[in-house]
């Protein structure tokens, strides 16, 4: 073929060579137009013919005309058969398609189910691995905790005839704690037993009042012991009648005491004489190594760090709940900037009717102000004569007066008159006695009255020794200046800010209530000072017994396995076996390391608590370098998002759990539903159901098995104060107080718990409320409206430290608990008052919840208008008891760290909805 084409192409090319170009172009155009037309006609005719001949059995209309009817009928039947066959095949195919589609859907479902089961298996495997790691960690920590580190001190029990002499000092006047106290009788684990010589058989005669005061006070003391053989300290009460004895007789009676042991070691001679003239009956007495406790000391007599200054007995009152006789602490500034009413008891100086200083000694009549005391008197007379209504100074009594030491400023007027002056004074001037006097009765009386009535003491005379100054930081409640500053007092006192003034007034009232206000307070403080010196911890705070509703005499607690009606806790953390918070880890170090804080802050040093919300926190690296016992850092310290976060508690303190305390009263179905919602809740130690009803639960009541113990406590009476009793079965620091109709999700509870762990001294909860000022009545109102500011978190759903349960039940004024019982209301307000009073901080609100809804529950008491009226009255009553409004406002709530934060697809949030 290529050869023939070449033969053909050669003559054509020769011919074209002789044809002009224009003709070639014309010929090409004709070819291009004609050939497509011919092609189109040909293809059209071929397609029409093929379409007619492709129809089966229909070659042309003429074919049917040539068929006879029988043949045509047969042909039609054949077409119907073909159609039916095709239809059946199509139906079969559709059926097969549907079956295949169903099989595909079924297999897809099985695949998805397998994926879910795989994911569940992975989660369970991860949970088992996590639980295994935690179990291994707990085993290691248990072995570490039970490994002895130090030997327990052996209690020393000296015999009754212990007369071993210790190296004596040069003289009894040089006695100090380390030279004259016998530590061998007071082991660290002895418990500080105190023996009190019987007052009725006392070698020093006591009047009936002194006997009653000491007996009623000491009988309630925690350290009182009836066994003198093992006592650490021996107490001797010295009364007014002792002044009738001579010095030799008193010394002879002291040495004849059965446990004096020759030198009076470890003896406390407490002089509580009622007569001013008898206050210093022990001044010229040889007391050996016995500690002297009284109100009046001179410099030559007082042994620093050994003897103790106390307020005089005639200032002691019945108790600390006499709040109605104490003025409020606000406003900060009162009618008088400062006040002083007194008269100089001096034989050589008198004040004329015109207020001039006159001298009986003619030789000195032309001298003025040669001594500091005369300068003070002159300055006071000048202040008295300047007619400034803001300053109240009187240097003459002009009526009743109480005389003290020679040269000391007398007390003017009756106690009611002095009280009225102090109620109207912002500051109270106290001028100490002569420079040779370290402490005096009248100085202590002025201090006592000033603290009680809220006039901040301003003491002139730096040599003064105030009561219990060894442990009390008086600078937090008083100003102490040298006498030379008297002329500048008004300038300095005007510069004191309101916040400092009110803080000092509040601290002064705390010191008065805790250490000075009653015979029991004074005697307890004396013994606590000695106990603190020798580093023996105080008695442990009492726990409240937890009598259960179910016992052998009634019927057992019946548990029933139920399905949880809320989400499980696996998404929010591991479910652990109950783990109790370690107790008394700092029992011996607290009284030494935190001595200043314990003595100068509420509630004082009288009890040892199992744990405190203010316990110190380790540095972050310590948990990885030798001090990691109990810590569960997130992802072993590497941190992480939601997945790693939910596996560990993290934070700055070791792992712990919380106890739920649920108060209920004859709402069994509501109670059971609330308990069922707790199934699978992580970090839950146990649930205490406080059964506030006098009637027992129904015999057929079935309690849900929620995986942790349920303790149903039977109360003595229907009281809302039962919610905050420190029950002995509460073995965690964290308490979640919750109403039986409060519905909280697991993630909400766990988030609140995590927040509380970082603010252990606060109330952390959900519903917020606030105190509002009623300007028309000059009083406070309880307000539950939506607000951008709050000051309370209701304890119907709130976390708090068990430490506050002790304070609420044993330390908070009884009149507050009485008011709660009177109204059957306000216990949550009382707890918020207490915590804010101690911490001076507001509570912390978490999540957006403002209230709770309980479908199907009976109408709550809080919906009654009288409920709010009672709460208004409670707030104002509590303010009167505390002397001021402790509640503080806060303008924020707490949400989780990654809330509303955009995260990569491979990261999880800490909490999905919080």
PDB file of C-alpha atoms in Angstrom, residues 323 770-772 774 777-783 792 815-816 818-820 822-830 833 865-882 884-885 887:
ATOM      1  CA  UNK A 323     -23.317  40.895 123.076  1.00  0.00           C
ATOM      2  CA  UNK A 770     -26.410  38.731  98.884  1.00  0.00           C
ATOM      3  CA  UNK A 771     -27.104  41.129 101.731  1.00  0.00           C
ATOM      4  CA  UNK A 772     -28.694  44.409 100.697  1.00  0.00           C
ATOM      5  CA  UNK A 774     -32.167  49.090 103.509  1.00  0.00           C
ATOM      6  CA  UNK A 777     -34.624  51.487 108.018  1.00  0.00           C
ATOM      7  CA  UNK A 778     -30.811  51.562 108.340  1.00  0.00           C
ATOM      8  CA  UNK A 779     -30.678  47.787 108.432  1.00  0.00           C
ATOM      9  CA  UNK A 780     -29.836  44.767 106.295  1.00  0.00           C
ATOM     10  CA  UNK A 781     -32.038  42.692 104.011  1.00  0.00           C
ATOM     11  CA  UNK A 782     -31.622  39.196 102.633  1.00  0.00           C
ATOM     12  CA  UNK A 783     -31.878  39.227  98.836  1.00  0.00           C
ATOM     13  CA  UNK A 792     -23.310  34.288 100.362  1.00  0.00           C
ATOM     14  CA  UNK A 815     -27.150  32.688 120.629  1.00  0.00           C
ATOM     15  CA  UNK A 816     -26.724  32.248 116.867  1.00  0.00           C
ATOM     16  CA  UNK A 818     -30.473  29.371 119.264  1.00  0.00           C
ATOM     17  CA  UNK A 819     -31.827  31.772 116.658  1.00  0.00           C
ATOM     18  CA  UNK A 820     -31.515  29.069 113.971  1.00  0.00           C
ATOM     19  CA  UNK A 822     -36.116  29.408 116.900  1.00  0.00           C
ATOM     20  CA  UNK A 823     -36.872  30.065 113.230  1.00  0.00           C
ATOM     21  CA  UNK A 824     -35.903  26.652 111.814  1.00  0.00           C
ATOM     22  CA  UNK A 825     -34.101  28.794 109.277  1.00  0.00           C
ATOM     23  CA  UNK A 826     -30.892  30.738 108.601  1.00  0.00           C
ATOM     24  CA  UNK A 827     -28.271  28.049 109.266  1.00  0.00           C
ATOM     25  CA  UNK A 828     -26.740  28.752 105.844  1.00  0.00           C
ATOM     26  CA  UNK A 829     -26.531  32.469 106.629  1.00  0.00           C
ATOM     27  CA  UNK A 830     -24.882  31.664 109.970  1.00  0.00           C
ATOM     28  CA  UNK A 833     -21.163  34.806 108.555  1.00  0.00           C
ATOM     29  CA  UNK A 865     -42.980  34.986 102.390  1.00  0.00           C
ATOM     30  CA  UNK A 866     -42.389  34.436 106.111  1.00  0.00           C
ATOM     31  CA  UNK A 867     -39.219  32.562 105.140  1.00  0.00           C
ATOM     32  CA  UNK A 868     -37.692  35.777 103.781  1.00  0.00           C
ATOM     33  CA  UNK A 869     -38.921  37.875 106.699  1.00  0.00           C
ATOM     34  CA  UNK A 870     -37.190  35.519 109.103  1.00  0.00           C
ATOM     35  CA  UNK A 871     -33.993  35.709 107.091  1.00  0.00           C
ATOM     36  CA  UNK A 872     -34.082  39.517 107.228  1.00  0.00           C
ATOM     37  CA  UNK A 873     -34.290  39.272 111.030  1.00  0.00           C
ATOM     38  CA  UNK A 874     -31.531  36.663 111.174  1.00  0.00           C
ATOM     39  CA  UNK A 875     -29.059  38.830 109.309  1.00  0.00           C
ATOM     40  CA  UNK A 876     -29.601  41.821 111.585  1.00  0.00           C
ATOM     41  CA  UNK A 877     -29.452  39.633 114.691  1.00  0.00           C
ATOM     42  CA  UNK A 878     -26.168  38.068 113.588  1.00  0.00           C
ATOM     43  CA  UNK A 879     -24.738  41.537 112.891  1.00  0.00           C
ATOM     44  CA  UNK A 880     -25.624  42.528 116.450  1.00  0.00           C
ATOM     45  CA  UNK A 881     -23.874  39.442 117.836  1.00  0.00           C
ATOM     46  CA  UNK A 882     -20.676  39.941 115.813  1.00  0.00           C
ATOM     47  CA  UNK A 884     -20.391  44.351 112.546  1.00  0.00           C
ATOM     48  CA  UNK A 885     -21.355  42.887 109.146  1.00  0.00           C
ATOM     49  CA  UNK A 887     -20.109  39.383 104.823  1.00  0.00           C
TER      50      UNK A 887
END
